[in-house]
Amino acid sequence: VSDAAVVLGKRLRKQAASCLFLGSPLYDVLLRAAADDAEREGPTFALMKDLAFSPPGAALALKLMGAVHRLVLEGGAPALEPYYPSVGGTLVPEGAWPSFASVLEDRKDELQSSIGRPVQTNEVGRCGGFVGGFLEVAAATGLPLSLLEIGASGGLNLRWDEYRYEAGAASWGPPSSPVRLEEFERAPSLRGEAVVKARRGCDAHPIDPTTVDGRLTLTSYVWPDQSWRLRLLEGAFEVAEKVPVQVDEMGAAQWLEERLRVDEKGLATVVYHSIVMQYLGSEERGRVEELLHGAGARATNAAPFARLSMEPPEREDDIGDGLTAVRLTMWPGGDSRLIARCGFHGRPVRALEHAS
Ligand SMILES: C[S@@+](CC[C@H](N)C(=O)[O-])C[C@H]1O[C@@H](n2cnc3c(N)ncnc32)[C@H](O)[C@@H]1O
């Protein structure tokens, strides 16, 4: 067996375990079978052998799954439909492999062209982790918000105030919103008004959720048996039709440099980001930190500034159960607190006691 086959097998198996942990039995079954298949140099190997040694961040297993899901969503792999809940499938995943393997063989050319795409999602569920922070900035400043999101992907989380948050007796947001976030293990305080006056984002590769291709791309990288993620995405697509947002095609540092040049009086500026920092090179990352601290240092009560981040935990006191850390820093003052932990896809949300 070649080195490439061994490496591919290992990488596919590792992703299988992570899909199982994050709640996708379908991808667990398929990726374990694909790992075995790669090791015996079957159709998975034929399709992926050139990717075997791509860098760890390339998420090659999810490239494979996304390419196949895209085909299924387009109606190009009917044999898999009964196993893919995203297109109405109801069969248990255990029987899916033979159909999956046939699709890899029969549609090799199409898959070969889409497997090279970067894996890109926009997780609307993360708004459940952010909402407490936004409401806190609005309450603390008494000002309308100007939202600036870096690594905004499809810009769906720039419309967080158009979504409905439900946590038992507490709720926030338009009751008729097609997006309902209810995954609170411990909810933040869902009280108070927040008026969003401006919303703008940037991304190295923005995706337009108002186009068929943009929606297909964002949907294809969601795991097909995670109906809650798909439901949130579909609701957010509906909102995106009505609430326009500009997502500039630009790297985070350059964009912040332009956007933070003017301090907006009478508005509370909030820069936020979720699962983005790991994609920035160390130089750009350093520059982003510098720009944010510079903006913080210039902030006044008339033009306050906040940073809200949802990233894998970095500091020792942020570590918790495979969850992200949601941190809010507000200037003037620069007071910084961990306000919540939440799942990588936004579920569950565990607000910390002092967030209320
Ligand atoms: C894991 S996604 C998260 C997207 C979104 N923040 C969310 O939570 O759904 C990471 C995003 O960062 C973007 N990205 C990568 N490098 C970037 C950079 N240097 N500047 C801005 N965005 C970048 C990617 O294109 C991608 O959309």
mmCIF file of C-alpha atoms and ligand atoms in Angstrom:
data_model
loop_
_atom_site.group_PDB
_atom_site.id
_atom_site.type_symbol
_atom_site.label_atom_id
_atom_site.label_comp_id
_atom_site.label_asym_id
_atom_site.label_seq_id
_atom_site.Cartn_x
_atom_site.Cartn_y
_atom_site.Cartn_z
ATOM 1 C CA VAL A 1 0.000 0.000 0.000
ATOM 2 C CA SER A 2 1.325 3.463 -0.930
ATOM 3 C CA ASP A 3 2.140 6.182 1.603
ATOM 4 C CA ALA A 4 -0.609 8.346 0.107
ATOM 5 C CA ALA A 5 -3.197 5.619 0.776
ATOM 6 C CA VAL A 6 -2.089 5.247 4.391
ATOM 7 C CA VAL A 7 -2.146 9.013 4.991
ATOM 8 C CA LEU A 8 -5.553 9.402 3.332
ATOM 9 C CA GLY A 9 -6.974 6.577 5.431
ATOM 10 C CA LYS A 10 -5.727 8.210 8.615
ATOM 11 C CA ARG A 11 -7.054 11.634 7.749
ATOM 12 C CA LEU A 12 -10.485 10.360 6.737
ATOM 13 C CA ARG A 13 -10.763 8.277 9.911
ATOM 14 C CA LYS A 14 -9.835 11.250 12.081
ATOM 15 C CA GLN A 15 -12.599 13.351 10.528
ATOM 16 C CA ALA A 16 -15.053 10.454 11.005
ATOM 17 C CA ALA A 17 -14.407 10.551 14.752
ATOM 18 C CA SER A 18 -14.905 14.274 14.851
ATOM 19 C CA CYS A 19 -18.172 14.042 12.869
ATOM 20 C CA LEU A 20 -19.406 11.430 15.326
ATOM 21 C CA PHE A 21 -18.477 13.698 18.253
ATOM 22 C CA LEU A 22 -20.266 16.657 16.641
ATOM 23 C CA GLY A 23 -23.381 14.636 15.846
ATOM 24 C CA SER A 24 -23.271 13.318 12.277
ATOM 25 C CA PRO A 25 -23.680 9.524 12.270
ATOM 26 C CA LEU A 26 -23.973 9.611 8.465
ATOM 27 C CA TYR A 27 -20.526 11.161 7.952
ATOM 28 C CA ASP A 28 -19.051 8.902 10.623
ATOM 29 C CA VAL A 29 -20.210 5.809 8.717
ATOM 30 C CA LEU A 30 -19.256 7.142 5.286
ATOM 31 C CA LEU A 31 -15.845 8.491 6.290
ATOM 32 C CA ARG A 32 -14.843 5.289 8.062
ATOM 33 C CA ALA A 33 -15.817 3.299 4.971
ATOM 34 C CA ALA A 34 -14.008 5.827 2.754
ATOM 35 C CA ALA A 35 -10.900 5.438 4.930
ATOM 36 C CA ASP A 36 -10.932 1.649 4.434
ATOM 37 C CA ASP A 37 -11.531 2.191 0.731
ATOM 38 C CA ALA A 38 -8.639 4.674 0.436
ATOM 39 C CA GLU A 39 -6.317 2.186 2.134
ATOM 40 C CA ARG A 40 -7.163 -0.507 -0.415
ATOM 41 C CA GLU A 41 -6.718 2.109 -3.175
ATOM 42 C CA GLY A 42 -10.367 2.004 -4.247
ATOM 43 C CA PRO A 43 -12.466 4.841 -5.781
ATOM 44 C CA THR A 44 -11.798 7.161 -2.813
ATOM 45 C CA PHE A 45 -8.071 6.876 -3.469
ATOM 46 C CA ALA A 46 -8.507 7.427 -7.218
ATOM 47 C CA LEU A 47 -10.330 10.690 -6.505
ATOM 48 C CA MET A 48 -8.174 11.971 -3.654
ATOM 49 C CA LYS A 49 -4.641 10.701 -4.114
ATOM 50 C CA ASP A 50 -3.275 14.100 -5.126
ATOM 51 C CA LEU A 51 -4.731 15.680 -1.992
ATOM 52 C CA ALA A 52 -3.220 13.221 0.488
ATOM 53 C CA PHE A 53 -0.365 15.487 1.530
ATOM 54 C CA SER A 54 -2.245 18.799 1.512
ATOM 55 C CA PRO A 55 -1.767 20.904 4.664
ATOM 56 C CA PRO A 56 -3.844 19.999 7.762
ATOM 57 C CA GLY A 57 -6.048 23.095 7.445
ATOM 58 C CA ALA A 58 -7.231 21.943 4.018
ATOM 59 C CA ALA A 59 -9.962 19.782 5.588
ATOM 60 C CA LEU A 60 -9.678 17.263 2.780
ATOM 61 C CA ALA A 61 -12.227 14.833 4.216
ATOM 62 C CA LEU A 62 -14.814 17.631 4.314
ATOM 63 C CA LYS A 63 -13.877 18.588 0.757
ATOM 64 C CA LEU A 64 -14.828 15.077 -0.325
ATOM 65 C CA MET A 65 -18.068 15.084 1.639
ATOM 66 C CA GLY A 66 -18.957 18.597 0.448
ATOM 67 C CA ALA A 67 -18.329 17.703 -3.201
ATOM 68 C CA VAL A 68 -20.610 14.662 -2.950
ATOM 69 C CA HIS A 69 -23.273 16.575 -0.991
ATOM 70 C CA ARG A 70 -23.262 19.280 -3.654
ATOM 71 C CA LEU A 71 -23.943 16.625 -6.275
ATOM 72 C CA VAL A 72 -26.758 15.145 -4.171
ATOM 73 C CA LEU A 73 -28.346 18.593 -3.671
ATOM 74 C CA GLU A 74 -28.204 19.185 -7.429
ATOM 75 C CA GLY A 75 -30.002 15.896 -8.081
ATOM 76 C CA GLY A 76 -26.903 14.287 -9.584
ATOM 77 C CA ALA A 77 -26.659 11.310 -7.224
ATOM 78 C CA PRO A 78 -30.170 9.817 -6.841
ATOM 79 C CA ALA A 79 -28.823 6.568 -5.321
ATOM 80 C CA LEU A 80 -27.660 8.514 -2.258
ATOM 81 C CA GLU A 81 -30.866 10.498 -1.742
ATOM 82 C CA PRO A 82 -32.526 7.870 0.497
ATOM 83 C CA TYR A 83 -29.607 8.250 2.946
ATOM 84 C CA TYR A 84 -29.301 12.053 2.857
ATOM 85 C CA PRO A 85 -31.859 13.743 5.168
ATOM 86 C CA SER A 86 -31.040 17.097 3.508
ATOM 87 C CA VAL A 87 -32.984 15.873 0.457
ATOM 88 C CA GLY A 88 -35.613 13.931 2.389
ATOM 89 C CA GLY A 89 -33.718 10.656 2.947
ATOM 90 C CA THR A 90 -34.798 8.533 5.898
ATOM 91 C CA LEU A 91 -32.702 5.340 5.707
ATOM 92 C CA VAL A 92 -30.152 4.531 8.425
ATOM 93 C CA PRO A 93 -26.581 5.397 7.344
ATOM 94 C CA GLU A 94 -25.182 1.870 7.723
ATOM 95 C CA GLY A 95 -26.290 0.875 4.211
ATOM 96 C CA ALA A 96 -25.074 4.026 2.437
ATOM 97 C CA TRP A 97 -21.520 3.072 1.497
ATOM 98 C CA PRO A 98 -22.127 0.983 -1.700
ATOM 99 C CA SER A 99 -24.165 3.836 -3.238
ATOM 100 C CA PHE A 100 -21.542 6.369 -2.126
ATOM 101 C CA ALA A 101 -18.745 4.300 -3.698
ATOM 102 C CA SER A 102 -20.677 4.032 -6.984
ATOM 103 C CA VAL A 103 -21.160 7.801 -7.051
ATOM 104 C CA LEU A 104 -17.404 8.284 -6.567
ATOM 105 C CA GLU A 105 -16.767 6.043 -9.572
ATOM 106 C CA ASP A 106 -19.572 7.157 -11.865
ATOM 107 C CA ARG A 107 -19.258 10.917 -11.278
ATOM 108 C CA LYS A 108 -15.503 11.105 -10.883
ATOM 109 C CA ASP A 109 -15.003 13.982 -13.344
ATOM 110 C CA GLU A 110 -17.557 16.285 -11.727
ATOM 111 C CA LEU A 111 -16.328 15.436 -8.246
ATOM 112 C CA GLN A 112 -12.747 16.042 -9.287
ATOM 113 C CA SER A 113 -13.609 19.604 -10.236
ATOM 114 C CA SER A 114 -15.589 20.455 -7.099
ATOM 115 C CA ILE A 115 -13.362 18.678 -4.574
ATOM 116 C CA GLY A 116 -10.767 21.430 -5.005
ATOM 117 C CA ARG A 117 -13.081 24.115 -3.588
ATOM 118 C CA PRO A 118 -12.271 25.489 -0.156
ATOM 119 C CA VAL A 119 -14.566 24.200 2.583
ATOM 120 C CA GLN A 120 -16.655 27.159 3.634
ATOM 121 C CA THR A 121 -19.628 27.444 5.903
ATOM 122 C CA ASN A 122 -21.558 30.189 7.607
ATOM 123 C CA GLU A 123 -22.901 28.941 10.926
ATOM 124 C CA VAL A 124 -26.023 30.857 11.866
ATOM 125 C CA GLY A 125 -26.207 28.919 15.157
ATOM 126 C CA ARG A 126 -23.245 30.944 16.381
ATOM 127 C CA CYS A 127 -25.573 33.947 16.756
ATOM 128 C CA GLY A 128 -26.907 32.190 19.861
ATOM 129 C CA GLY A 129 -23.452 32.570 21.389
ATOM 130 C CA PHE A 130 -23.132 36.179 20.251
ATOM 131 C CA VAL A 131 -26.556 37.569 21.135
ATOM 132 C CA GLY A 132 -25.787 38.127 24.836
ATOM 133 C CA GLY A 133 -22.714 40.159 23.889
ATOM 134 C CA PHE A 134 -24.512 42.375 21.406
ATOM 135 C CA LEU A 135 -27.318 43.054 23.888
ATOM 136 C CA GLU A 136 -24.800 43.853 26.577
ATOM 137 C CA VAL A 137 -23.030 46.423 24.393
ATOM 138 C CA ALA A 138 -26.370 48.016 23.501
ATOM 139 C CA ALA A 139 -27.425 48.159 27.170
ATOM 140 C CA ALA A 140 -24.086 49.422 28.451
ATOM 141 C CA THR A 141 -23.731 52.189 25.851
ATOM 142 C CA GLY A 142 -27.369 53.084 25.228
ATOM 143 C CA LEU A 143 -26.380 53.614 21.597
ATOM 144 C CA PRO A 144 -27.330 52.064 18.257
ATOM 145 C CA LEU A 145 -24.807 49.533 16.958
ATOM 146 C CA SER A 146 -22.507 49.620 13.964
ATOM 147 C CA LEU A 147 -21.557 46.011 13.178
ATOM 148 C CA LEU A 148 -18.256 45.096 11.532
ATOM 149 C CA GLU A 149 -17.675 41.377 11.035
ATOM 150 C CA ILE A 150 -14.365 39.968 9.851
ATOM 151 C CA GLY A 151 -14.399 36.587 8.091
ATOM 152 C CA ALA A 152 -18.143 37.033 7.577
ATOM 153 C CA SER A 153 -18.423 34.315 4.874
ATOM 154 C CA GLY A 154 -21.990 34.786 3.551
ATOM 155 C CA GLY A 155 -22.707 37.656 5.942
ATOM 156 C CA LEU A 156 -25.569 35.719 7.551
ATOM 157 C CA ASN A 157 -24.469 36.547 11.104
ATOM 158 C CA LEU A 158 -24.546 40.254 10.279
ATOM 159 C CA ARG A 159 -28.340 39.878 10.452
ATOM 160 C CA TRP A 160 -28.350 38.425 13.991
ATOM 161 C CA ASP A 161 -30.946 40.986 15.145
ATOM 162 C CA GLU A 162 -33.411 39.679 12.548
ATOM 163 C CA TYR A 163 -33.418 36.246 14.197
ATOM 164 C CA ARG A 164 -35.576 34.983 17.051
ATOM 165 C CA TYR A 165 -33.946 33.705 20.259
ATOM 166 C CA GLU A 166 -36.033 31.465 22.502
ATOM 167 C CA ALA A 167 -34.915 30.293 25.930
ATOM 168 C CA GLY A 168 -37.828 29.104 28.016
ATOM 169 C CA ALA A 169 -39.748 32.128 29.227
ATOM 170 C CA ALA A 170 -37.194 34.560 27.820
ATOM 171 C CA SER A 171 -37.078 35.506 24.178
ATOM 172 C CA TRP A 172 -35.707 38.205 21.916
ATOM 173 C CA GLY A 173 -36.087 39.226 18.268
ATOM 174 C CA PRO A 174 -38.907 39.313 15.735
ATOM 175 C CA PRO A 175 -41.397 36.554 16.659
ATOM 176 C CA SER A 176 -42.117 35.828 12.993
ATOM 177 C CA SER A 177 -38.462 35.401 11.985
ATOM 178 C CA PRO A 178 -37.798 32.283 9.872
ATOM 179 C CA VAL A 179 -34.659 31.764 12.002
ATOM 180 C CA ARG A 180 -35.268 30.431 15.502
ATOM 181 C CA LEU A 181 -32.360 29.846 17.877
ATOM 182 C CA GLU A 182 -33.314 27.712 20.838
ATOM 183 C CA GLU A 183 -30.188 25.803 21.732
ATOM 184 C CA PHE A 184 -29.554 27.419 25.096
ATOM 185 C CA GLU A 185 -28.240 25.185 27.811
ATOM 186 C CA ARG A 186 -27.886 28.339 29.903
ATOM 187 C CA ALA A 187 -29.247 31.467 28.256
ATOM 188 C CA PRO A 188 -27.783 34.941 28.459
ATOM 189 C CA SER A 189 -30.032 37.742 29.564
ATOM 190 C CA LEU A 190 -32.349 38.278 26.585
ATOM 191 C CA ARG A 191 -33.531 41.707 27.618
ATOM 192 C CA GLY A 192 -33.339 45.180 26.163
ATOM 193 C CA GLU A 193 -33.343 46.875 22.829
ATOM 194 C CA ALA A 194 -30.632 46.753 20.230
ATOM 195 C CA VAL A 195 -30.867 48.939 17.167
ATOM 196 C CA VAL A 196 -28.501 48.049 14.357
ATOM 197 C CA LYS A 197 -27.698 51.171 12.355
ATOM 198 C CA ALA A 198 -24.994 49.771 10.113
ATOM 199 C CA ARG A 199 -23.789 46.301 9.164
ATOM 200 C CA ARG A 200 -20.811 45.453 7.029
ATOM 201 C CA GLY A 201 -18.389 42.558 6.744
ATOM 202 C CA CYS A 202 -15.328 41.328 4.936
ATOM 203 C CA ASP A 203 -14.114 37.923 3.883
ATOM 204 C CA ALA A 204 -11.192 36.600 1.875
ATOM 205 C CA HIS A 205 -13.826 34.722 -0.178
ATOM 206 C CA PRO A 206 -17.295 36.175 0.366
ATOM 207 C CA ILE A 207 -20.253 34.038 -0.637
ATOM 208 C CA ASP A 208 -23.448 35.695 -1.834
ATOM 209 C CA PRO A 209 -26.384 33.918 -0.138
ATOM 210 C CA THR A 210 -28.848 35.597 -2.482
ATOM 211 C CA THR A 211 -27.571 33.559 -5.457
ATOM 212 C CA VAL A 212 -28.351 29.913 -6.263
ATOM 213 C CA ASP A 213 -24.660 29.055 -6.403
ATOM 214 C CA GLY A 214 -23.916 30.801 -3.096
ATOM 215 C CA ARG A 215 -26.720 28.977 -1.335
ATOM 216 C CA LEU A 216 -25.641 25.662 -2.834
ATOM 217 C CA THR A 217 -22.048 26.178 -1.679
ATOM 218 C CA LEU A 218 -23.024 27.067 1.895
ATOM 219 C CA THR A 219 -25.509 24.180 2.084
ATOM 220 C CA SER A 220 -23.144 21.590 0.611
ATOM 221 C CA TYR A 221 -20.663 21.941 3.481
ATOM 222 C CA VAL A 222 -23.314 21.418 6.155
ATOM 223 C CA TRP A 223 -23.556 17.797 7.212
ATOM 224 C CA PRO A 224 -26.701 16.377 5.612
ATOM 225 C CA ASP A 225 -28.077 14.699 8.744
ATOM 226 C CA GLN A 226 -27.833 17.867 10.849
ATOM 227 C CA SER A 227 -31.278 19.179 10.126
ATOM 228 C CA TRP A 228 -31.056 21.939 12.771
ATOM 229 C CA ARG A 229 -28.071 23.522 10.949
ATOM 230 C CA LEU A 230 -29.818 23.226 7.602
ATOM 231 C CA ARG A 231 -32.995 24.747 8.992
ATOM 232 C CA LEU A 232 -31.125 27.746 10.387
ATOM 233 C CA LEU A 233 -29.325 28.211 7.078
ATOM 234 C CA GLU A 234 -32.524 28.111 5.049
ATOM 235 C CA GLY A 235 -34.194 30.615 7.371
ATOM 236 C CA ALA A 236 -31.173 32.890 7.115
ATOM 237 C CA PHE A 237 -31.277 32.687 3.295
ATOM 238 C CA GLU A 238 -34.837 33.993 3.498
ATOM 239 C CA VAL A 239 -33.792 36.889 5.744
ATOM 240 C CA ALA A 240 -30.853 37.668 3.448
ATOM 241 C CA GLU A 241 -33.287 38.330 0.581
ATOM 242 C CA LYS A 242 -34.862 41.127 2.615
ATOM 243 C CA VAL A 243 -31.984 42.584 4.619
ATOM 244 C CA PRO A 244 -29.096 43.636 2.401
ATOM 245 C CA VAL A 245 -25.553 43.411 3.693
ATOM 246 C CA GLN A 246 -22.269 44.265 2.082
ATOM 247 C CA VAL A 247 -19.434 41.767 2.527
ATOM 248 C CA ASP A 248 -16.251 43.172 1.006
ATOM 249 C CA GLU A 249 -13.750 40.803 -0.579
ATOM 250 C CA MET A 250 -10.734 41.715 1.507
ATOM 251 C CA GLY A 251 -8.399 40.357 4.167
ATOM 252 C CA ALA A 252 -9.269 41.192 7.764
ATOM 253 C CA ALA A 253 -6.307 43.461 8.541
ATOM 254 C CA GLN A 254 -6.533 45.626 5.434
ATOM 255 C CA TRP A 255 -10.286 45.958 5.845
ATOM 256 C CA LEU A 256 -10.136 46.914 9.510
ATOM 257 C CA GLU A 257 -7.491 49.460 8.689
ATOM 258 C CA GLU A 258 -9.947 51.120 6.307
ATOM 259 C CA ARG A 259 -13.084 50.740 8.431
ATOM 260 C CA LEU A 260 -11.584 51.840 11.744
ATOM 261 C CA ARG A 261 -10.083 55.035 10.370
ATOM 262 C CA VAL A 262 -13.149 57.063 11.353
ATOM 263 C CA ASP A 263 -14.609 56.897 14.845
ATOM 264 C CA GLU A 264 -18.368 56.985 14.503
ATOM 265 C CA LYS A 265 -19.881 59.331 17.067
ATOM 266 C CA GLY A 266 -23.271 58.325 18.430
ATOM 267 C CA LEU A 267 -22.784 54.676 17.498
ATOM 268 C CA ALA A 268 -21.301 51.759 19.398
ATOM 269 C CA THR A 269 -18.948 50.011 16.978
ATOM 270 C CA VAL A 270 -18.716 46.242 17.454
ATOM 271 C CA VAL A 271 -16.049 44.267 15.619
ATOM 272 C CA TYR A 272 -16.727 40.541 15.809
ATOM 273 C CA HIS A 273 -15.439 37.270 14.492
ATOM 274 C CA SER A 274 -16.180 33.569 14.884
ATOM 275 C CA ILE A 275 -13.719 30.773 14.007
ATOM 276 C CA VAL A 276 -11.665 33.084 11.831
ATOM 277 C CA MET A 277 -8.376 33.842 13.578
ATOM 278 C CA GLN A 278 -6.855 30.423 12.806
ATOM 279 C CA TYR A 279 -7.092 31.170 9.084
ATOM 280 C CA LEU A 280 -5.045 34.359 9.310
ATOM 281 C CA GLY A 281 -1.275 34.245 8.975
ATOM 282 C CA SER A 282 0.593 35.291 12.107
ATOM 283 C CA GLU A 283 1.507 38.671 10.631
ATOM 284 C CA GLU A 284 -2.083 39.515 9.704
ATOM 285 C CA ARG A 285 -3.275 38.266 13.047
ATOM 286 C CA GLY A 286 -0.832 40.536 14.850
ATOM 287 C CA ARG A 287 -1.950 43.471 12.733
ATOM 288 C CA VAL A 288 -5.610 42.784 13.526
ATOM 289 C CA GLU A 289 -4.842 42.763 17.261
ATOM 290 C CA GLU A 290 -2.950 46.037 16.922
ATOM 291 C CA LEU A 291 -5.774 47.709 15.003
ATOM 292 C CA LEU A 292 -8.407 46.577 17.500
ATOM 293 C CA HIS A 293 -6.388 47.782 20.466
ATOM 294 C CA GLY A 294 -5.729 51.074 18.693
ATOM 295 C CA ALA A 295 -9.453 51.561 18.106
ATOM 296 C CA GLY A 296 -10.096 50.659 21.733
ATOM 297 C CA ALA A 297 -7.567 53.202 22.949
ATOM 298 C CA ARG A 298 -9.258 55.955 20.905
ATOM 299 C CA ALA A 299 -12.779 55.042 22.054
ATOM 300 C CA THR A 300 -14.831 57.546 24.037
ATOM 301 C CA ASN A 301 -18.251 57.423 25.686
ATOM 302 C CA ALA A 302 -19.629 59.158 22.590
ATOM 303 C CA ALA A 303 -17.941 56.654 20.262
ATOM 304 C CA PRO A 304 -17.475 53.438 22.228
ATOM 305 C CA PHE A 305 -15.858 50.366 20.758
ATOM 306 C CA ALA A 306 -16.310 46.650 21.467
ATOM 307 C CA ARG A 307 -14.863 43.382 20.307
ATOM 308 C CA LEU A 308 -16.839 40.180 20.439
ATOM 309 C CA SER A 309 -15.021 36.990 19.595
ATOM 310 C CA MET A 310 -15.928 33.335 19.351
ATOM 311 C CA GLU A 311 -12.790 31.301 18.880
ATOM 312 C CA PRO A 312 -11.272 28.081 20.197
ATOM 313 C CA PRO A 313 -10.164 28.743 23.771
ATOM 314 C CA GLU A 314 -6.666 30.173 24.056
ATOM 315 C CA ARG A 315 -6.307 31.175 27.656
ATOM 316 C CA GLU A 316 -6.286 28.596 30.376
ATOM 317 C CA ASP A 317 -9.396 29.963 32.043
ATOM 318 C CA ASP A 318 -11.345 29.716 28.754
ATOM 319 C CA ILE A 319 -10.976 25.968 28.340
ATOM 320 C CA GLY A 320 -14.193 24.020 28.555
ATOM 321 C CA ASP A 321 -15.497 20.763 27.125
ATOM 322 C CA GLY A 322 -14.621 21.112 23.439
ATOM 323 C CA LEU A 323 -16.541 24.360 23.275
ATOM 324 C CA THR A 324 -15.558 27.737 21.854
ATOM 325 C CA ALA A 325 -14.932 30.733 24.090
ATOM 326 C CA VAL A 326 -17.053 33.840 23.604
ATOM 327 C CA ARG A 327 -15.255 36.906 24.876
ATOM 328 C CA LEU A 328 -16.468 40.499 25.066
ATOM 329 C CA THR A 329 -14.113 43.457 25.440
ATOM 330 C CA MET A 330 -15.484 46.986 25.772
ATOM 331 C CA TRP A 331 -13.777 50.360 25.516
ATOM 332 C CA PRO A 332 -13.266 52.946 26.923
ATOM 333 C CA GLY A 333 -11.762 50.927 29.702
ATOM 334 C CA GLY A 334 -10.927 47.711 27.873
ATOM 335 C CA ASP A 335 -12.781 45.500 30.341
ATOM 336 C CA SER A 336 -12.625 41.965 28.917
ATOM 337 C CA ARG A 337 -14.716 38.971 30.001
ATOM 338 C CA LEU A 338 -15.508 35.487 28.934
ATOM 339 C CA ILE A 339 -19.290 35.729 28.554
ATOM 340 C CA ALA A 340 -20.225 32.315 27.187
ATOM 341 C CA ARG A 341 -19.012 29.020 25.862
ATOM 342 C CA CYS A 342 -20.701 27.432 22.940
ATOM 343 C CA GLY A 343 -20.417 24.495 20.547
ATOM 344 C CA PHE A 344 -18.416 24.948 17.365
ATOM 345 C CA HIS A 345 -21.609 25.015 15.350
ATOM 346 C CA GLY A 346 -23.385 27.136 17.932
ATOM 347 C CA ARG A 347 -24.971 24.380 19.999
ATOM 348 C CA PRO A 348 -25.216 24.310 22.951
ATOM 349 C CA VAL A 349 -24.860 27.846 24.273
ATOM 350 C CA ARG A 350 -23.724 28.044 27.889
ATOM 351 C CA ALA A 351 -23.802 31.648 29.032
ATOM 352 C CA LEU A 352 -21.683 32.297 32.110
ATOM 353 C CA GLU A 353 -23.341 33.430 35.290
ATOM 354 C CA HIS A 354 -22.061 36.973 35.202
ATOM 355 C CA ALA A 355 -23.411 37.528 31.695
ATOM 356 C CA SER A 356 -26.856 38.335 33.081
HETATM 357 C C1 LIG B 1 -14.753 28.837 9.470
HETATM 358 S S1 LIG B 1 -15.271 30.187 8.453
HETATM 359 C C2 LIG B 1 -16.273 31.095 9.602
HETATM 360 C C3 LIG B 1 -17.247 31.980 8.904
HETATM 361 C C4 LIG B 1 -18.165 32.799 9.826
HETATM 362 N N1 LIG B 1 -17.390 33.661 10.692
HETATM 363 C C5 LIG B 1 -19.045 31.893 10.663
HETATM 364 O O1 LIG B 1 -18.829 31.821 11.874
HETATM 365 O O2 LIG B 1 -19.943 31.239 10.096
HETATM 366 C C6 LIG B 1 -13.809 31.170 8.280
HETATM 367 C C7 LIG B 1 -13.970 32.316 7.315
HETATM 368 O O3 LIG B 1 -12.800 33.133 7.344
HETATM 369 C C8 LIG B 1 -12.519 33.575 6.027
HETATM 370 N N2 LIG B 1 -11.119 34.026 5.951
HETATM 371 C C9 LIG B 1 -10.020 33.258 5.854
HETATM 372 N N3 LIG B 1 -8.906 34.029 5.836
HETATM 373 C C10 LIG B 1 -9.322 35.317 5.928
HETATM 374 C C11 LIG B 1 -8.652 36.576 5.980
HETATM 375 N N4 LIG B 1 -7.332 36.655 5.918
HETATM 376 N N5 LIG B 1 -9.400 37.685 6.076
HETATM 377 C C12 LIG B 1 -10.751 37.609 6.140
HETATM 378 N N6 LIG B 1 -11.420 36.448 6.100
HETATM 379 C C13 LIG B 1 -10.726 35.314 5.997
HETATM 380 C C14 LIG B 1 -12.879 32.368 5.199
HETATM 381 O O4 LIG B 1 -13.056 32.704 3.833
HETATM 382 C C15 LIG B 1 -14.144 31.882 5.879
HETATM 383 O O5 LIG B 1 -15.294 32.482 5.352
#
